[in-house]
Amino acid sequence: MNAPPLTPTAFSRPAGLPMPLARSFVTVVLSTIVLIAVCAVFAPSSLSWGALSGSLPFAAIIAIVGLGQLLVVQQGGFDLSLPGAVSLSVVVATHYPQQDDALLFQAVLVAIAFALAAGVLNGLLFSVFRLNAIIATIGTNALLYGAVFAVSGGVPSITTELLAEIAGGETFGVPNSVYFALAAMAVVSFVLKKTVVGRRYEVIGASPSAGRAAGLSVRTHQMMAYVFAQLLYCMAGILIGGITREPTAFQGDSLLLPSVAVVVLGGTSLLGGRGYPVSTVVAAFFLNQLSQFALAVGVPYSAQTIIQALALGFGIGVYSLRWTLNVRKSTG
Amino acid sequence: MADAAIDKVERTRAAGDEPALRVTGVSKSFSGVPALRDVSVEFNPGEVHAILGENGAGKSTLINIISGTFPPSEGEIWFEGRKIEEMTPALASSLGIATCFQHPAILDDLSVLENLRVALPAALFSRPSPPEAARRMLAGVGLEVPPRMRAGGLSVAQKHLLEIAKALALKPKILILDEPTASLDQDATDMLFARIQDLVKSGTAVIYITHRLAELRRIADHVTVLRDGRVRGSAPVGDIGDADLVNLIVGRTLESAFPPKSPRDGGDIAFSATGLTARGVTNVSFDVARGQIVGIAGVAGNGQSELMRVLAGLHPATGAVTLHGRQLSPSELLHEAAFMPSDRHTEGVASGLTVRENATFSALERFATGGIVDGRKEADQVKAIFGELAVKAPGLEAPILSLSGGNQQKVVMSRALLSEPGLIIADEPTQGVDVGARFEIYRILRDVSEAGTPVVVNSSDAVELEGLCDKVIVLSRGHAVETLTGKDVTEARIVEAAVRAETHVRESPPNATASRPGGLRHFVQSDNAPAVPLALVTILLGLYVYSQNDNFLSAYNIYNIFLLATALGFIAMGQTVALLMGGIDLSVGPLAGFLVVVASFFVNEDKSALVIAIGFLLMFGGAFVTGAVNGILIRYANFTPIAATLAMYIAIQGFSFLLRDNPDGYISYPVTDWINWQWGPFPVAFLVLVATAIVAEYVLRRTKAGWRLRAIGSDEDSARRIGTRVDLAFIGGYVTCSLFTALGAIMLMTQIGVGDPRQGVNYTLASITAVVLGGTSLSGGRGTFIGSVLGAVLLTEVLAAVTFLGLTQTYQYLFQGLLILVAALIYSAVRRRAAH
């Protein structure tokens, strides 16, 4: 019998960093640096302060909804209710106060209440009633849009000054929305990676049956995915309400695809499991800068979309290739 | 050496008594762990050749190689003296090699009849009629179920019989049976043996995998023993005694392999279970003295795994559980017990996470203050426990799947121990674990038990229970039929108790659906059942709106609703194909829009008929390419269906804008008029849609292509084993999906009337909504084209109704959302009820 050594030689090496840098993080950061270098050479205008402070708020919004989508994707889901959720919080934040600063706080509370309700609904449908995530969130999205029309009648409304100041303003020369995005990233990252709840959340996402067999409460964690995702969408919607002077009632529609794209580019598997919040946020910046670059060098809108699709395809390709190699190694 | 000997025999043989099948020098490894090493065996016609060996000896790997499920790493397969270059399931079945797998390749979503027809040549069903032919095949194995019944409703034993019926129907030259009697009752076993003897008389070579000596004596002529992937011996059954066989199988002496047992007998009771009753478990009581390991034994499927889950607190049960003199509530039991699941791949480890994460996820509180995990403390403790358990891993941050099976199991044990449990429940702790690690695991379990934590072990390996346990409870049909202690804990006594109490599993009573004949019952369970309530809702809604607004049922309005529904209907049919395969196609919407943009360059007023024809051709060509790219990305580049079609979604939108920045290119009126041709209140195009749906439905239910499509969505592995070329079929399915979308695009073209790059995208979600309303399941395997078309009609009708009722857009969205959610909830509830 080949008795293995009792001294754990393999583990005595100093662990180095407490969390090793994920390969996806390295990939996405390197790509971003390359992109910035390319921008600096070919389209320096896209890196000018003016261009950045104009585009960064949108990168921040994509980052925030991307973090929400990330949470759902981690549980093997796919949240199609994002457009409705974002649009609803936009119209609540603008229509409810009707440019009265004093009502803004209440409007935010109302938006949060809607977000909680939508999140609980999605969560219940997914975890308790075991509906497919796509079906559940298509349904919820339609209901949310019902609410959007009930609140707004489908017409835009002018934002309140206070909200424009908070969400659209700048502090130390950096758009405030960037701080919001960074704060969201910090919180999501910390909770996922450092707390008991977050660590279990990732385990259950990677394998619900393993979680169940270990006696963890799978349903509660899956519910949380949708609730916290909705809160992030709500935050994004309110920020849009401030950044855009007269936001439409369909502000969320254009965010669904980018939200999934940044999650995927950030290296999180659509099959669920470990999530990469920091990489997701970097990917949001990358995607945004890619558009800025294309815009600066005069590429038409159509080509921009194709470039984004290629970047997405390339990203998925790179990551799936890696997974394939890993799987091949372990199964035969 | 062995090869040379066999070759010599081969050369001296007359052509007439060739072995039916010969494997020479076959090796196979998984993740570097060899499962078979240099295996050479001959199987002769007219002989039952038994392959004997423990769990993990390589028996199943061998038959998977013979039946073409996967290729050997090395070695050759010879069939009737011909070398087979590359064995595939299709080739195997055309050669007359039929395999009954241990896990039957039965597709739950297909009916019994369809399961037979998808796997067997059509000629077998030509006379007298397919259902009658099927009934005879089923009668041949004593399986009395209606052929139209869904196979998902069969019991495990019935599925095995169905699998055997499939194999026998082929009148195979070589029949491979992998532990066929594991779930069969005595009568079914006798029947099976009689059939095997008939086959052997007619010259079939039977390869019989088993681990029961008694069966071997009854049925086999020749026996080959495998251990650790190697052939340990091969002889005519009459020439070898049981003792020798056992030595060949086990190949080790028990004393050296297992840690010494508890020196104490009796003593304080550490743990006791009294009158446990749950699903599959009836009134089981036992107790565990301090320092003892208790084993659970029985013929597979007699309530062992259910009992383990009850003991782990995962399944609700009545009865009492006492740990160290204190009775535990269910939640306390869940907290105290550490469960080591038998299915390590799905339940034991969370694949994709690291070794460290897998080792600690149930014990995180121990390293945390205020809910925040202390990484250093965690790493230290993991290192310490890995040292104790001698876990071999490349590092704490290595992926869990990079470890060998034995080390993965030790990680699961580490997790159990780190959570400082009051009780350890180990379900098949050494399944799929290599020999070296197995003994390590025995040692650890013994150490844990010595330290005072009660250990309960379930194992299908009686030798393991004999060596490891101080006490063994034998279960039969959920009852504890024997409790063995001390010297009585022997393999012989355990097996005897399990077998004597109830020779085999009692056949579970056929469920109500099986016994109750009648067409209505079958229809309610069929994929097309949702059509009736959908049609009713559609009509009732129509009548209600009509009662509020006379114009709703005017010919003009009906025509318009149907016309709108036609575009959605075709796209929904495409989506149905994708969902049937267990995929999804998000790119249908943009594709429809893109094809309209393409058409807007050709199908114009001033263009010749030829140019217009080219335009239509290009639409279908573009659809074909899109579908093929989707399929190829999914099957060969390993994209998930969502990821692949999402990238496609964005790209196609880009292409639309590339072709046209702004709406332009007006579609020819004559062409539009022609496509929108009206017949009574109906657009002819809608009638074409209905006809297409009926034809598609026929293909889906009555042809091999349709069954295979559903087979892939139902269970890809089984589909492959019955000879479906999964990759090709999948790509074909996505192409079909895109071609249906092209038909939808033609309708859309007449509605928009201009090449507008912004149009079409809504059809992605609308098509999924329509398909879900129609009753197609997103999990694959079950679906209906007719339902999808009805779903499209209902959805269009609802949108029109909102306008006619004078309601705001709020209601339009509200109704859509409620419709899809209510439909999905009803369907899922019905399906869940049918599954029980």
PDB file of N, CA, C and O in Angstrom, chain A residues 6 10-11 13 129 132 139 142 146 149-150 194-196 199-200 203 207 209-210 212 257 260 274 302 305 309 324 330-331, chain B residues 30-31 314 346-347 354 357 360-361 365 371 373 378 383 387 393-394 401 638 646 649-650 654 657-658 778 809-810 813 832:
ATOM      1  N   LEU A   6       2.622  11.728   5.749  1.00  0.00           N
ATOM      2  CA  LEU A   6       1.711  12.349   6.703  1.00  0.00           C
ATOM      3  C   LEU A   6       1.996  13.833   6.863  1.00  0.00           C
ATOM      4  O   LEU A   6       1.148  14.591   7.295  1.00  0.00           O
ATOM      5  N   ALA A  10       2.792  19.497   0.399  1.00  0.00           N
ATOM      6  CA  ALA A  10       2.195  20.316  -0.654  1.00  0.00           C
ATOM      7  C   ALA A  10       1.613  21.614  -0.112  1.00  0.00           C
ATOM      8  O   ALA A  10       1.429  22.566  -0.836  1.00  0.00           O
ATOM      9  N   PHE A  11       1.325  21.643   1.176  1.00  0.00           N
ATOM     10  CA  PHE A  11       0.634  22.817   1.710  1.00  0.00           C
ATOM     11  C   PHE A  11       1.524  23.690   2.567  1.00  0.00           C
ATOM     12  O   PHE A  11       1.092  24.675   3.123  1.00  0.00           O
ATOM     13  N   ARG A  13       4.088  25.340   1.564  1.00  0.00           N
ATOM     14  CA  ARG A  13       4.538  26.542   0.872  1.00  0.00           C
ATOM     15  C   ARG A  13       3.731  27.746   1.337  1.00  0.00           C
ATOM     16  O   ARG A  13       2.528  27.641   1.607  1.00  0.00           O
ATOM     17  N   PHE A 129     -41.009  27.632  -6.738  1.00  0.00           N
ATOM     18  CA  PHE A 129     -41.865  27.021  -7.753  1.00  0.00           C
ATOM     19  C   PHE A 129     -41.056  26.369  -8.868  1.00  0.00           C
ATOM     20  O   PHE A 129     -41.622  25.805  -9.797  1.00  0.00           O
ATOM     21  N   ASN A 132     -38.164  27.814 -14.698  1.00  0.00           N
ATOM     22  CA  ASN A 132     -36.943  28.183 -15.382  1.00  0.00           C
ATOM     23  C   ASN A 132     -36.709  29.691 -15.207  1.00  0.00           C
ATOM     24  O   ASN A 132     -37.649  30.487 -15.295  1.00  0.00           O
ATOM     25  N   GLY A 139     -41.662  36.875 -17.422  1.00  0.00           N
ATOM     26  CA  GLY A 139     -42.959  37.231 -16.845  1.00  0.00           C
ATOM     27  C   GLY A 139     -42.847  38.448 -15.950  1.00  0.00           C
ATOM     28  O   GLY A 139     -43.622  39.409 -16.060  1.00  0.00           O
ATOM     29  N   ALA A 142     -42.429  41.677 -17.828  1.00  0.00           N
ATOM     30  CA  ALA A 142     -43.675  42.222 -18.365  1.00  0.00           C
ATOM     31  C   ALA A 142     -44.470  42.913 -17.259  1.00  0.00           C
ATOM     32  O   ALA A 142     -45.013  44.002 -17.460  1.00  0.00           O
ATOM     33  N   GLY A 146     -45.566  46.746 -16.964  1.00  0.00           N
ATOM     34  CA  GLY A 146     -46.923  47.174 -16.637  1.00  0.00           C
ATOM     35  C   GLY A 146     -46.885  48.304 -15.623  1.00  0.00           C
ATOM     36  O   GLY A 146     -47.545  49.344 -15.775  1.00  0.00           O
ATOM     37  N   PHE A 149     -45.701  51.650 -17.060  1.00  0.00           N
ATOM     38  CA  PHE A 149     -46.741  52.406 -17.745  1.00  0.00           C
ATOM     39  C   PHE A 149     -47.765  52.969 -16.776  1.00  0.00           C
ATOM     40  O   PHE A 149     -48.284  54.063 -16.979  1.00  0.00           O
ATOM     41  N   ALA A 150     -48.028  52.195 -15.719  1.00  0.00           N
ATOM     42  CA  ALA A 150     -48.966  52.703 -14.723  1.00  0.00           C
ATOM     43  C   ALA A 150     -48.413  53.976 -14.090  1.00  0.00           C
ATOM     44  O   ALA A 150     -49.150  54.928 -13.824  1.00  0.00           O
ATOM     45  N   LYS A 194     -15.597  37.195   1.319  1.00  0.00           N
ATOM     46  CA  LYS A 194     -15.086  37.205   2.686  1.00  0.00           C
ATOM     47  C   LYS A 194     -16.094  36.779   3.749  1.00  0.00           C
ATOM     48  O   LYS A 194     -15.719  36.559   4.890  1.00  0.00           O
ATOM     49  N   THR A 195     -17.353  36.714   3.402  1.00  0.00           N
ATOM     50  CA  THR A 195     -18.304  36.373   4.454  1.00  0.00           C
ATOM     51  C   THR A 195     -18.795  34.933   4.298  1.00  0.00           C
ATOM     52  O   THR A 195     -18.700  34.340   3.223  1.00  0.00           O
ATOM     53  N   VAL A 196     -19.308  34.410   5.386  1.00  0.00           N
ATOM     54  CA  VAL A 196     -19.830  33.049   5.399  1.00  0.00           C
ATOM     55  C   VAL A 196     -20.947  32.921   4.368  1.00  0.00           C
ATOM     56  O   VAL A 196     -20.981  32.001   3.553  1.00  0.00           O
ATOM     57  N   ARG A 199     -19.626  33.057   0.718  1.00  0.00           N
ATOM     58  CA  ARG A 199     -18.907  31.838   0.333  1.00  0.00           C
ATOM     59  C   ARG A 199     -19.888  30.707   0.058  1.00  0.00           C
ATOM     60  O   ARG A 199     -19.730  29.938  -0.882  1.00  0.00           O
ATOM     61  N   ARG A 200     -20.912  30.605   0.884  1.00  0.00           N
ATOM     62  CA  ARG A 200     -21.905  29.537   0.669  1.00  0.00           C
ATOM     63  C   ARG A 200     -22.705  29.806  -0.592  1.00  0.00           C
ATOM     64  O   ARG A 200     -23.096  28.879  -1.296  1.00  0.00           O
ATOM     65  N   VAL A 203     -20.856  28.397  -3.384  1.00  0.00           N
ATOM     66  CA  VAL A 203     -20.917  26.934  -3.390  1.00  0.00           C
ATOM     67  C   VAL A 203     -22.253  26.472  -3.970  1.00  0.00           C
ATOM     68  O   VAL A 203     -22.310  25.587  -4.827  1.00  0.00           O
ATOM     69  N   SER A 207     -22.924  24.230  -7.246  1.00  0.00           N
ATOM     70  CA  SER A 207     -23.589  22.930  -7.189  1.00  0.00           C
ATOM     71  C   SER A 207     -24.702  22.958  -6.145  1.00  0.00           C
ATOM     72  O   SER A 207     -24.448  22.728  -4.963  1.00  0.00           O
ATOM     73  N   SER A 209     -26.939  20.824  -5.585  1.00  0.00           N
ATOM     74  CA  SER A 209     -27.149  19.545  -4.907  1.00  0.00           C
ATOM     75  C   SER A 209     -26.092  19.303  -3.839  1.00  0.00           C
ATOM     76  O   SER A 209     -26.385  18.696  -2.805  1.00  0.00           O
ATOM     77  N   ALA A 210     -24.860  19.762  -4.088  1.00  0.00           N
ATOM     78  CA  ALA A 210     -23.837  19.623  -3.047  1.00  0.00           C
ATOM     79  C   ALA A 210     -24.223  20.472  -1.839  1.00  0.00           C
ATOM     80  O   ALA A 210     -24.055  20.047  -0.689  1.00  0.00           O
ATOM     81  N   ARG A 212     -27.229  21.283  -0.937  1.00  0.00           N
ATOM     82  CA  ARG A 212     -28.358  20.637  -0.271  1.00  0.00           C
ATOM     83  C   ARG A 212     -27.860  19.469   0.578  1.00  0.00           C
ATOM     84  O   ARG A 212     -28.278  19.291   1.719  1.00  0.00           O
ATOM     85  N   LEU A 257     -28.383  43.457 -22.753  1.00  0.00           N
ATOM     86  CA  LEU A 257     -27.288  42.748 -23.403  1.00  0.00           C
ATOM     87  C   LEU A 257     -25.924  43.115 -22.812  1.00  0.00           C
ATOM     88  O   LEU A 257     -25.136  42.236 -22.505  1.00  0.00           O
ATOM     89  N   VAL A 260     -25.215  41.224 -19.552  1.00  0.00           N
ATOM     90  CA  VAL A 260     -24.774  39.836 -19.703  1.00  0.00           C
ATOM     91  C   VAL A 260     -23.359  39.809 -20.281  1.00  0.00           C
ATOM     92  O   VAL A 260     -22.508  39.026 -19.856  1.00  0.00           O
ATOM     93  N   ARG A 274     -18.628  30.329  -9.281  1.00  0.00           N
ATOM     94  CA  ARG A 274     -17.840  31.446  -8.820  1.00  0.00           C
ATOM     95  C   ARG A 274     -18.086  32.695  -9.661  1.00  0.00           C
ATOM     96  O   ARG A 274     -18.219  32.631 -10.874  1.00  0.00           O
ATOM     97  N   SER A 302     -23.084  50.507 -36.578  1.00  0.00           N
ATOM     98  CA  SER A 302     -23.216  49.090 -36.912  1.00  0.00           C
ATOM     99  C   SER A 302     -21.936  48.345 -36.600  1.00  0.00           C
ATOM    100  O   SER A 302     -21.949  47.290 -35.955  1.00  0.00           O
ATOM    101  N   THR A 305     -21.340  47.666 -32.961  1.00  0.00           N
ATOM    102  CA  THR A 305     -22.047  46.514 -32.424  1.00  0.00           C
ATOM    103  C   THR A 305     -21.316  45.229 -32.777  1.00  0.00           C
ATOM    104  O   THR A 305     -21.188  44.326 -31.954  1.00  0.00           O
ATOM    105  N   ALA A 309     -19.807  42.376 -30.387  1.00  0.00           N
ATOM    106  CA  ALA A 309     -20.141  40.954 -30.495  1.00  0.00           C
ATOM    107  C   ALA A 309     -18.873  40.128 -30.612  1.00  0.00           C
ATOM    108  O   ALA A 309     -18.750  39.065 -29.995  1.00  0.00           O
ATOM    109  N   THR A 324     -12.709  23.836 -21.306  1.00  0.00           N
ATOM    110  CA  THR A 324     -12.608  22.561 -22.005  1.00  0.00           C
ATOM    111  C   THR A 324     -11.311  21.873 -21.645  1.00  0.00           C
ATOM    112  O   THR A 324     -11.287  20.691 -21.337  1.00  0.00           O
ATOM    113  N   SER A 330      -9.305  16.493 -16.650  1.00  0.00           N
ATOM    114  CA  SER A 330      -9.778  15.739 -15.501  1.00  0.00           C
ATOM    115  C   SER A 330     -10.619  14.531 -15.884  1.00  0.00           C
ATOM    116  O   SER A 330     -10.815  13.649 -15.083  1.00  0.00           O
ATOM    117  N   THR A 331     -11.117  14.475 -17.115  1.00  0.00           N
ATOM    118  CA  THR A 331     -11.968  13.326 -17.410  1.00  0.00           C
ATOM    119  C   THR A 331     -11.368  12.373 -18.426  1.00  0.00           C
ATOM    120  O   THR A 331     -11.914  11.328 -18.674  1.00  0.00           O
TER     121      THR A 331
ATOM    122  N   PHE B  30      -8.984   7.435 -17.285  1.00  0.00           N
ATOM    123  CA  PHE B  30      -9.743   8.669 -17.085  1.00  0.00           C
ATOM    124  C   PHE B  30      -8.909   9.567 -16.188  1.00  0.00           C
ATOM    125  O   PHE B  30      -8.479   9.131 -15.129  1.00  0.00           O
ATOM    126  N   SER B  31      -8.749  10.791 -16.600  1.00  0.00           N
ATOM    127  CA  SER B  31      -7.921  11.770 -15.874  1.00  0.00           C
ATOM    128  C   SER B  31      -6.630  11.122 -15.357  1.00  0.00           C
ATOM    129  O   SER B  31      -6.239  11.302 -14.224  1.00  0.00           O
ATOM    130  N   LEU B 314     -31.625  15.029   6.227  1.00  0.00           N
ATOM    131  CA  LEU B 314     -31.997  15.644   4.957  1.00  0.00           C
ATOM    132  C   LEU B 314     -33.406  15.276   4.527  1.00  0.00           C
ATOM    133  O   LEU B 314     -34.027  15.992   3.759  1.00  0.00           O
ATOM    134  N   THR B 346     -22.068  14.856  -8.141  1.00  0.00           N
ATOM    135  CA  THR B 346     -23.114  15.869  -8.080  1.00  0.00           C
ATOM    136  C   THR B 346     -23.349  16.380  -6.669  1.00  0.00           C
ATOM    137  O   THR B 346     -23.708  17.535  -6.498  1.00  0.00           O
ATOM    138  N   GLU B 347     -23.150  15.550  -5.665  1.00  0.00           N
ATOM    139  CA  GLU B 347     -23.500  15.980  -4.317  1.00  0.00           C
ATOM    140  C   GLU B 347     -22.297  16.191  -3.406  1.00  0.00           C
ATOM    141  O   GLU B 347     -22.370  16.946  -2.452  1.00  0.00           O
ATOM    142  N   THR B 354     -12.446  25.486  -5.675  1.00  0.00           N
ATOM    143  CA  THR B 354     -11.122  24.971  -5.352  1.00  0.00           C
ATOM    144  C   THR B 354     -11.194  23.905  -4.259  1.00  0.00           C
ATOM    145  O   THR B 354     -12.218  23.693  -3.628  1.00  0.00           O
ATOM    146  N   GLU B 357     -12.057  25.589  -0.928  1.00  0.00           N
ATOM    147  CA  GLU B 357     -13.467  25.949  -0.792  1.00  0.00           C
ATOM    148  C   GLU B 357     -14.324  24.717  -0.561  1.00  0.00           C
ATOM    149  O   GLU B 357     -15.269  24.732   0.226  1.00  0.00           O
ATOM    150  N   THR B 360     -14.200  23.406   3.088  1.00  0.00           N
ATOM    151  CA  THR B 360     -14.666  24.182   4.242  1.00  0.00           C
ATOM    152  C   THR B 360     -16.103  24.666   4.176  1.00  0.00           C
ATOM    153  O   THR B 360     -16.580  25.241   5.142  1.00  0.00           O
ATOM    154  N   PHE B 361     -16.825  24.440   3.066  1.00  0.00           N
ATOM    155  CA  PHE B 361     -18.060  25.218   2.953  1.00  0.00           C
ATOM    156  C   PHE B 361     -19.130  24.902   3.992  1.00  0.00           C
ATOM    157  O   PHE B 361     -20.000  25.705   4.229  1.00  0.00           O
ATOM    158  N   GLU B 365     -18.467  28.776   9.611  1.00  0.00           N
ATOM    159  CA  GLU B 365     -18.688  29.521  10.856  1.00  0.00           C
ATOM    160  C   GLU B 365     -17.493  29.397  11.788  1.00  0.00           C
ATOM    161  O   GLU B 365     -17.212  30.294  12.570  1.00  0.00           O
ATOM    162  N   GLY B 371     -19.556  36.746  11.041  1.00  0.00           N
ATOM    163  CA  GLY B 371     -19.936  36.418   9.668  1.00  0.00           C
ATOM    164  C   GLY B 371     -18.835  36.634   8.654  1.00  0.00           C
ATOM    165  O   GLY B 371     -19.028  36.385   7.481  1.00  0.00           O
ATOM    166  N   VAL B 373     -15.175  35.662   7.256  1.00  0.00           N
ATOM    167  CA  VAL B 373     -14.272  34.516   7.315  1.00  0.00           C
ATOM    168  C   VAL B 373     -12.822  34.997   7.446  1.00  0.00           C
ATOM    169  O   VAL B 373     -12.398  35.906   6.743  1.00  0.00           O
ATOM    170  N   GLU B 378      -8.676  29.745   8.189  1.00  0.00           N
ATOM    171  CA  GLU B 378      -9.249  28.717   7.333  1.00  0.00           C
ATOM    172  C   GLU B 378      -8.146  27.885   6.684  1.00  0.00           C
ATOM    173  O   GLU B 378      -8.154  26.651   6.762  1.00  0.00           O
ATOM    174  N   LYS B 383      -5.024  22.956   6.087  1.00  0.00           N
ATOM    175  CA  LYS B 383      -3.716  22.300   5.988  1.00  0.00           C
ATOM    176  C   LYS B 383      -3.580  21.225   7.054  1.00  0.00           C
ATOM    177  O   LYS B 383      -3.102  20.123   6.794  1.00  0.00           O
ATOM    178  N   GLY B 387      -3.238  17.236   6.356  1.00  0.00           N
ATOM    179  CA  GLY B 387      -2.090  16.481   6.843  1.00  0.00           C
ATOM    180  C   GLY B 387      -2.545  15.219   7.540  1.00  0.00           C
ATOM    181  O   GLY B 387      -2.042  14.125   7.290  1.00  0.00           O
ATOM    182  N   ALA B 393      -2.880  16.792  -2.914  1.00  0.00           N
ATOM    183  CA  ALA B 393      -3.431  17.772  -3.851  1.00  0.00           C
ATOM    184  C   ALA B 393      -2.313  18.688  -4.285  1.00  0.00           C
ATOM    185  O   ALA B 393      -1.380  18.940  -3.526  1.00  0.00           O
ATOM    186  N   PRO B 394      -2.377  19.190  -5.521  1.00  0.00           N
ATOM    187  CA  PRO B 394      -1.317  20.094  -5.981  1.00  0.00           C
ATOM    188  C   PRO B 394      -1.256  21.396  -5.187  1.00  0.00           C
ATOM    189  O   PRO B 394      -0.239  22.079  -5.183  1.00  0.00           O
ATOM    190  N   LEU B 401     -11.582  19.147  -9.201  1.00  0.00           N
ATOM    191  CA  LEU B 401     -11.639  18.035 -10.143  1.00  0.00           C
ATOM    192  C   LEU B 401     -10.254  17.600 -10.611  1.00  0.00           C
ATOM    193  O   LEU B 401     -10.113  16.596 -11.291  1.00  0.00           O
ATOM    194  N   ASN B 638     -17.879  24.900 -27.531  1.00  0.00           N
ATOM    195  CA  ASN B 638     -18.216  24.759 -26.124  1.00  0.00           C
ATOM    196  C   ASN B 638     -18.899  25.972 -25.515  1.00  0.00           C
ATOM    197  O   ASN B 638     -18.814  26.206 -24.323  1.00  0.00           O
ATOM    198  N   LEU B 646     -26.495  34.716 -27.828  1.00  0.00           N
ATOM    199  CA  LEU B 646     -26.429  36.113 -27.400  1.00  0.00           C
ATOM    200  C   LEU B 646     -25.383  36.867 -28.227  1.00  0.00           C
ATOM    201  O   LEU B 646     -25.631  37.986 -28.697  1.00  0.00           O
ATOM    202  N   TYR B 649     -26.854  37.375 -31.451  1.00  0.00           N
ATOM    203  CA  TYR B 649     -27.855  38.447 -31.339  1.00  0.00           C
ATOM    204  C   TYR B 649     -27.202  39.801 -31.608  1.00  0.00           C
ATOM    205  O   TYR B 649     -27.623  40.571 -32.478  1.00  0.00           O
ATOM    206  N   ILE B 650     -26.126  40.070 -30.863  1.00  0.00           N
ATOM    207  CA  ILE B 650     -25.465  41.369 -30.992  1.00  0.00           C
ATOM    208  C   ILE B 650     -24.858  41.523 -32.373  1.00  0.00           C
ATOM    209  O   ILE B 650     -24.996  42.566 -33.021  1.00  0.00           O
ATOM    210  N   GLY B 654     -25.665  44.216 -35.499  1.00  0.00           N
ATOM    211  CA  GLY B 654     -24.634  45.014 -36.140  1.00  0.00           C
ATOM    212  C   GLY B 654     -24.712  44.912 -37.657  1.00  0.00           C
ATOM    213  O   GLY B 654     -24.643  45.906 -38.370  1.00  0.00           O
ATOM    214  N   PHE B 657     -27.462  46.973 -39.136  1.00  0.00           N
ATOM    215  CA  PHE B 657     -27.118  48.391 -39.224  1.00  0.00           C
ATOM    216  C   PHE B 657     -26.053  48.642 -40.279  1.00  0.00           C
ATOM    217  O   PHE B 657     -25.986  49.717 -40.868  1.00  0.00           O
ATOM    218  N   LEU B 658     -25.217  47.638 -40.495  1.00  0.00           N
ATOM    219  CA  LEU B 658     -24.190  47.759 -41.514  1.00  0.00           C
ATOM    220  C   LEU B 658     -24.847  47.886 -42.893  1.00  0.00           C
ATOM    221  O   LEU B 658     -24.414  48.657 -43.737  1.00  0.00           O
ATOM    222  N   LEU B 778     -38.715  24.243 -21.095  1.00  0.00           N
ATOM    223  CA  LEU B 778     -37.399  24.804 -21.368  1.00  0.00           C
ATOM    224  C   LEU B 778     -36.279  23.837 -21.009  1.00  0.00           C
ATOM    225  O   LEU B 778     -35.139  24.061 -21.340  1.00  0.00           O
ATOM    226  N   GLN B 809     -51.706  50.669 -22.175  1.00  0.00           N
ATOM    227  CA  GLN B 809     -50.599  49.753 -22.408  1.00  0.00           C
ATOM    228  C   GLN B 809     -50.205  49.004 -21.141  1.00  0.00           C
ATOM    229  O   GLN B 809     -49.655  47.918 -21.209  1.00  0.00           O
ATOM    230  N   THR B 810     -50.482  49.618 -19.987  1.00  0.00           N
ATOM    231  CA  THR B 810     -50.198  48.956 -18.723  1.00  0.00           C
ATOM    232  C   THR B 810     -50.769  47.550 -18.733  1.00  0.00           C
ATOM    233  O   THR B 810     -50.104  46.586 -18.360  1.00  0.00           O
ATOM    234  N   TYR B 813     -48.983  44.882 -20.966  1.00  0.00           N
ATOM    235  CA  TYR B 813     -47.836  44.232 -20.325  1.00  0.00           C
ATOM    236  C   TYR B 813     -48.275  43.319 -19.187  1.00  0.00           C
ATOM    237  O   TYR B 813     -47.762  42.225 -19.009  1.00  0.00           O
ATOM    238  N   ARG B 832     -44.944  18.115 -12.382  1.00  0.00           N
ATOM    239  CA  ARG B 832     -44.419  17.570 -11.140  1.00  0.00           C
ATOM    240  C   ARG B 832     -45.361  16.494 -10.604  1.00  0.00           C
ATOM    241  O   ARG B 832     -44.921  15.489 -10.080  1.00  0.00           O
TER     242      ARG B 832
END
